Short mmCIF file of C-alpha atoms in Angstrom, two decimals:
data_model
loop_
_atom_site.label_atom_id
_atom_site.label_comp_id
_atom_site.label_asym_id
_atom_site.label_seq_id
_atom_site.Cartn_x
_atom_site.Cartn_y
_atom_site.Cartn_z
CA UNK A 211 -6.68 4.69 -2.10
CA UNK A 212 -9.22 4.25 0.94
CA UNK A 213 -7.63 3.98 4.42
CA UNK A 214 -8.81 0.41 4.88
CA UNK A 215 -9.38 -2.09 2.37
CA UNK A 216 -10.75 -5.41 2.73
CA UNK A 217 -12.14 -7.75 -0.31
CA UNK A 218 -16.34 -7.32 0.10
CA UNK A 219 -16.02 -11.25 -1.33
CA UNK A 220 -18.36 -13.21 -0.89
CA UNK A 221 -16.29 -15.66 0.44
CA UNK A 222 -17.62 -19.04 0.59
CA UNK A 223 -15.98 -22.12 2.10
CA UNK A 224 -17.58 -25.60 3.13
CA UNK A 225 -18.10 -26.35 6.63
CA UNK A 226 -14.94 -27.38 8.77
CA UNK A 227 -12.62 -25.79 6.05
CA UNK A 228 -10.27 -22.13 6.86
CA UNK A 229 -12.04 -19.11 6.09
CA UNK A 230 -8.68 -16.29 5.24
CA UNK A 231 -9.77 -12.94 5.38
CA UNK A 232 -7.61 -10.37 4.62
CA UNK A 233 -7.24 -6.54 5.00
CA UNK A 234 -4.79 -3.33 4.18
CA UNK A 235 -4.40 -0.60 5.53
CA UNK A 236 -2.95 2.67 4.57
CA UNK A 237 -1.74 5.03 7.53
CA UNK A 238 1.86 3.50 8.82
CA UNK A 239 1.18 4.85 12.21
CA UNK A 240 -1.77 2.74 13.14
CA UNK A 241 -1.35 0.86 16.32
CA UNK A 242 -4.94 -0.96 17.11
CA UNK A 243 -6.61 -3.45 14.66
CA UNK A 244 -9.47 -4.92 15.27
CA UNK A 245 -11.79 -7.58 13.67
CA UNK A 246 -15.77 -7.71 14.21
CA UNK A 247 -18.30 -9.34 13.61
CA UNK A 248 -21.71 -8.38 12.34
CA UNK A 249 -24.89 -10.42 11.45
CA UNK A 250 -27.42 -8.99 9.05
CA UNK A 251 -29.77 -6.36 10.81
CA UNK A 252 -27.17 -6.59 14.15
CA UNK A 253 -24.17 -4.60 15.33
CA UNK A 254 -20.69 -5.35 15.24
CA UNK A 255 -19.55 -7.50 17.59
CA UNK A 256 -15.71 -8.07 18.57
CA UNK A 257 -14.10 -11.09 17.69
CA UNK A 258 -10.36 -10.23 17.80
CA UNK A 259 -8.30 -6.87 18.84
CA UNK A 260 -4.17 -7.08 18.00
CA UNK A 261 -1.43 -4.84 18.57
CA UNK A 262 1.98 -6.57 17.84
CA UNK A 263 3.39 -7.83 14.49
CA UNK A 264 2.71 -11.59 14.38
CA UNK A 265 -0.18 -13.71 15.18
CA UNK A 266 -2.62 -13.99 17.96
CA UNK A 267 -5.09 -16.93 18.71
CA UNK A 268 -8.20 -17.22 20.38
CA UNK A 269 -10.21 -20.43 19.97
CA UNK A 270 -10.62 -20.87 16.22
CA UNK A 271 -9.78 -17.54 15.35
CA UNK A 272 -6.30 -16.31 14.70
CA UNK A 273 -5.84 -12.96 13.68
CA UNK A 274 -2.41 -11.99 11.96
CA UNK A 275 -0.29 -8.53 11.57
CA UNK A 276 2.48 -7.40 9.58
CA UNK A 277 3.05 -3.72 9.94
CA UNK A 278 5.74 -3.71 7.29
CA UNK A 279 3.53 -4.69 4.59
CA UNK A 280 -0.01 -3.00 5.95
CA UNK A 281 -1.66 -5.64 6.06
CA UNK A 282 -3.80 -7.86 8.95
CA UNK A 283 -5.47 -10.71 8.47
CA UNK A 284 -8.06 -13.34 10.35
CA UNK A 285 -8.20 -17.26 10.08
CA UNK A 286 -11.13 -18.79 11.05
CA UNK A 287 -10.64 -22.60 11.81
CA UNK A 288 -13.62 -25.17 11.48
CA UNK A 289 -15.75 -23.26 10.00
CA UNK A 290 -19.25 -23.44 10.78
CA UNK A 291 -22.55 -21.95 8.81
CA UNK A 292 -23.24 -19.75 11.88
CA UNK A 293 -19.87 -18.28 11.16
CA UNK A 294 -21.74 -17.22 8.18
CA UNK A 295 -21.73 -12.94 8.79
CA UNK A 296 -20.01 -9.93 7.54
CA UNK A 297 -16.55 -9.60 8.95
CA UNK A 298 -15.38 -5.72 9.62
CA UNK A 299 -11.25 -5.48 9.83
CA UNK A 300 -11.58 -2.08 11.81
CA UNK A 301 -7.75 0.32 12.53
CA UNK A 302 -7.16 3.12 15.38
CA UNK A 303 -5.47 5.09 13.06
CA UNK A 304 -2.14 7.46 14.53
CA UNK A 305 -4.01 10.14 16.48
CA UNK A 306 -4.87 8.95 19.86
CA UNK A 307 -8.70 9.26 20.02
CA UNK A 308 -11.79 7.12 19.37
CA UNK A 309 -11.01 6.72 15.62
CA UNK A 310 -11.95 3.32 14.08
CA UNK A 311 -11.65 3.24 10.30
CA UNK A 312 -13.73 0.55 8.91
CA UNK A 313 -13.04 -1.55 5.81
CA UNK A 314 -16.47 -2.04 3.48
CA UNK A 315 -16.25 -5.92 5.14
CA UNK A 316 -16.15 -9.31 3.94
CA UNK A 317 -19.06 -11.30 3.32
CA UNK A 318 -18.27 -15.22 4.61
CA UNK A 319 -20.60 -18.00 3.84
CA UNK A 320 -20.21 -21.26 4.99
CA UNK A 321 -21.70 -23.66 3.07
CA UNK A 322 -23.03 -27.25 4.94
CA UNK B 209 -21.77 -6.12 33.24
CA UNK B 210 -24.29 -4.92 31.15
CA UNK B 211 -23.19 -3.62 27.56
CA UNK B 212 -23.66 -0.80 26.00
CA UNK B 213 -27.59 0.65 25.54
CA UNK B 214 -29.11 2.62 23.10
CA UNK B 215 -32.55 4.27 22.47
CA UNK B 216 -34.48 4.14 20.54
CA UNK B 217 -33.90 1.35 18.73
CA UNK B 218 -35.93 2.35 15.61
CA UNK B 219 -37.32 5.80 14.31
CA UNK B 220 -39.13 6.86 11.70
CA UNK B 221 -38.46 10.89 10.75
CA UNK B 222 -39.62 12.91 8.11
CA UNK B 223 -37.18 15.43 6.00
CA UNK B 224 -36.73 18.55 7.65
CA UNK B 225 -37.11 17.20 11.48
CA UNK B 226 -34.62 16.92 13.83
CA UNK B 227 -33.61 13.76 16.05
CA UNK B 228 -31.67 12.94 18.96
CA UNK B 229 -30.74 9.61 20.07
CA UNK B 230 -29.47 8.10 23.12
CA UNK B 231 -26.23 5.79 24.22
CA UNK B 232 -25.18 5.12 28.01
CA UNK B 233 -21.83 3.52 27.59
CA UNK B 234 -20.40 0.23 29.90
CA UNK B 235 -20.59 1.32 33.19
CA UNK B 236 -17.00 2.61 34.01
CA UNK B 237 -16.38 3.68 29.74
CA UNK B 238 -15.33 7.16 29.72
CA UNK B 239 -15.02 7.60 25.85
CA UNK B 240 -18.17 6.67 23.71
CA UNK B 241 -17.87 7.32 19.74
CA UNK B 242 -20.61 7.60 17.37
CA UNK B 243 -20.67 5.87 14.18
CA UNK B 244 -23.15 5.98 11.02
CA UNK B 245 -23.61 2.30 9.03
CA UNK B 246 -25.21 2.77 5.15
CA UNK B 247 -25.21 0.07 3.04
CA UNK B 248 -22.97 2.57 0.27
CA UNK B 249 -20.61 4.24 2.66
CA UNK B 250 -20.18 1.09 5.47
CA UNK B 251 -19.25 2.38 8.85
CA UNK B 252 -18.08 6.10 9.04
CA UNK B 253 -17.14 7.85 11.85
CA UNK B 254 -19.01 10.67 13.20
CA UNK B 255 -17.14 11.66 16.46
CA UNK B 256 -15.64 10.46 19.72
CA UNK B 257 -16.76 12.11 23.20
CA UNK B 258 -14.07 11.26 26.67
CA UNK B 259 -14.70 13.53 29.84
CA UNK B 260 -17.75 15.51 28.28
CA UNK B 261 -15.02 17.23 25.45
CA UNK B 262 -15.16 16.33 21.75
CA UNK B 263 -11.78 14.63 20.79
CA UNK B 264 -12.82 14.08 17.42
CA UNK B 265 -14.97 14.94 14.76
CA UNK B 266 -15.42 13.15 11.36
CA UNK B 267 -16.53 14.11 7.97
CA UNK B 268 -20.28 14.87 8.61
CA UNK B 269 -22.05 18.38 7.89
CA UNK B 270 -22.73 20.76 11.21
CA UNK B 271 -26.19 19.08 10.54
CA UNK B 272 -24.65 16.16 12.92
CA UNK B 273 -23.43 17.17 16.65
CA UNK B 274 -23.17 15.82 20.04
CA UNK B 275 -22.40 16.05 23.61
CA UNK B 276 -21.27 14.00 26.20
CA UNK B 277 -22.72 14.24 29.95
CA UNK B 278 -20.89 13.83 33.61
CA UNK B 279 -21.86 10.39 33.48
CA UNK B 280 -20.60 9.35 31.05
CA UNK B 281 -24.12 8.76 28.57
CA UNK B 282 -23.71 10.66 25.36
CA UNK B 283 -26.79 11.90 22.80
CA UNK B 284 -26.25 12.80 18.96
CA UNK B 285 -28.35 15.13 17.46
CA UNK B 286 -29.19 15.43 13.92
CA UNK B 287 -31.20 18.75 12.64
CA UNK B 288 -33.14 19.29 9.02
CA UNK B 289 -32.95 15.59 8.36
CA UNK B 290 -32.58 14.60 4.70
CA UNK B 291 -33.20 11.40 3.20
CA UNK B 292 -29.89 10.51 2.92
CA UNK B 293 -29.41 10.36 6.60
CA UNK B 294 -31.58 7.53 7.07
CA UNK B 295 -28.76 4.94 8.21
CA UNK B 296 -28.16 2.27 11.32
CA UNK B 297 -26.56 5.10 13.94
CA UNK B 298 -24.36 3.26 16.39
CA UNK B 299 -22.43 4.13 19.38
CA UNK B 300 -19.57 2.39 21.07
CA UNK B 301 -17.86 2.94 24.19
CA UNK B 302 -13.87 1.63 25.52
CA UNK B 303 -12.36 2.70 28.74
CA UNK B 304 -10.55 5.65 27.81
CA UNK B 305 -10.77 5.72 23.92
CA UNK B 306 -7.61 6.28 22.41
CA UNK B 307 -6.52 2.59 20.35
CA UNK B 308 -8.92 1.24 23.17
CA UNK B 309 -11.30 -1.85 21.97
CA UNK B 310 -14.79 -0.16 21.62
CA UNK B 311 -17.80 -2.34 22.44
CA UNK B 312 -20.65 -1.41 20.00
CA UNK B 313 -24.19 -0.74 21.09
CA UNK B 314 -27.37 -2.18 19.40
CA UNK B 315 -27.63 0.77 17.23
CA UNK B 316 -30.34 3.27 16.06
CA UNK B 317 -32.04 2.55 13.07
CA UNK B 318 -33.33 6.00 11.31
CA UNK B 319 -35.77 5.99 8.32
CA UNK B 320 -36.17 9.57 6.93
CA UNK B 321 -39.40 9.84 4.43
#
């Protein structure tokens, strides 16, 4: 079982629709998820950091955790093509150092 | 602020050379990790630097090291490249590390021939 799973999709949706992406985890002690960003040929860039079972919202992105059931998810509202990336769920596992394990990523496309 | 710089941006190696690249965290980061991107493996964790000590080390060969300096800027060094190392090297830096956000550099992209 890898630490961090996430569907490598591609997930497509038409413009202005919700884009779900979804991701597990396996180590019960992890405190920090995070989701990024990352355009072909760029680095990962941070859309969304949560800490606390339920959801958080920022703009049109809403990221969700359940630590119970491993899992963390993102919603992105309106979707637009230049939403169009890979999206990295990314998990500070239980030892207290610079540890992010990444998940293989999701590849979104929004269609026009 | 400015974000998180690293040189050089690309590099072209051939097997059996050695490399060493660059990252100067956010000013005011303490804890910069270094991370490898392939398109087989994703992102992989190489190792985590805070206060010039080594907090954590991932699953890389001895090939891969590092070292962290008083001010905070960090190098990586890999020796008797193979071609297998060629990859997108990236660093990231967060406050104190820990379960910290971590703000990702430009990256480092290595060819080995």
């Amino acid at each position: 079982q890898k630490e961090v799973e996430q569907n490598s999709g591609p997930l497509s949706v038409p413009e202005g629709a919700i884009a779900s992406l979804n991701c597990t985890y396996s180590d019960r002690g992890s405190q920090s998820f995070f989701w990024y960003r990352q355009y072909s040929g760029k680095s990962p860039e941070l859309i969304m950091s949560i800490y606390s079972n339920g959801d958080k919202e920022d703009g049109r992105f809403t990221a969700q955790l359940n630590k119970a059931s491993q899992y963390v998810s993102l919603l992105i509202r309106d979707s637009q093509p230049s939403d169009s990336a890979t999206y990295l769920c990314a998990v500070a596992g239980s030892s207290n150092t610079g540890k992010l394990i990444f998940g293989q990523g999701t590849t979104l496309q929004v269609k026009p | 602020k400015a974000g998180v710089t690293q040189t050089p941006r690309y590099l072209i190696k051939t097997r059996g050379q050695q490399v060493t690249l660059s990252c100067s965290p956010i000013s005011g980061h303490r804890s910069v990790s270094w991370y490898q991107q392939t398109p087989g493996q994703g992102l992989q964790f190489l190792f985590e630097y805070f206060s010039e000590t080594q907090r954590n080390k991932g699953n890389f060969p001895g090939r891969f090291s590092g070292r962290q300096f008083s001010n905070s800027r960090s190098e990586m060094n890999v020796s008797t490249l193979e071609l297998g190392d060629s990859a997108l090297y990236l660093c990231a830096s967060s406050g104190a590390g820990g379960r910290e956000t971590q703000y990702f550099g430009p990256g480092t992209r290595l060819l080995v021939l």
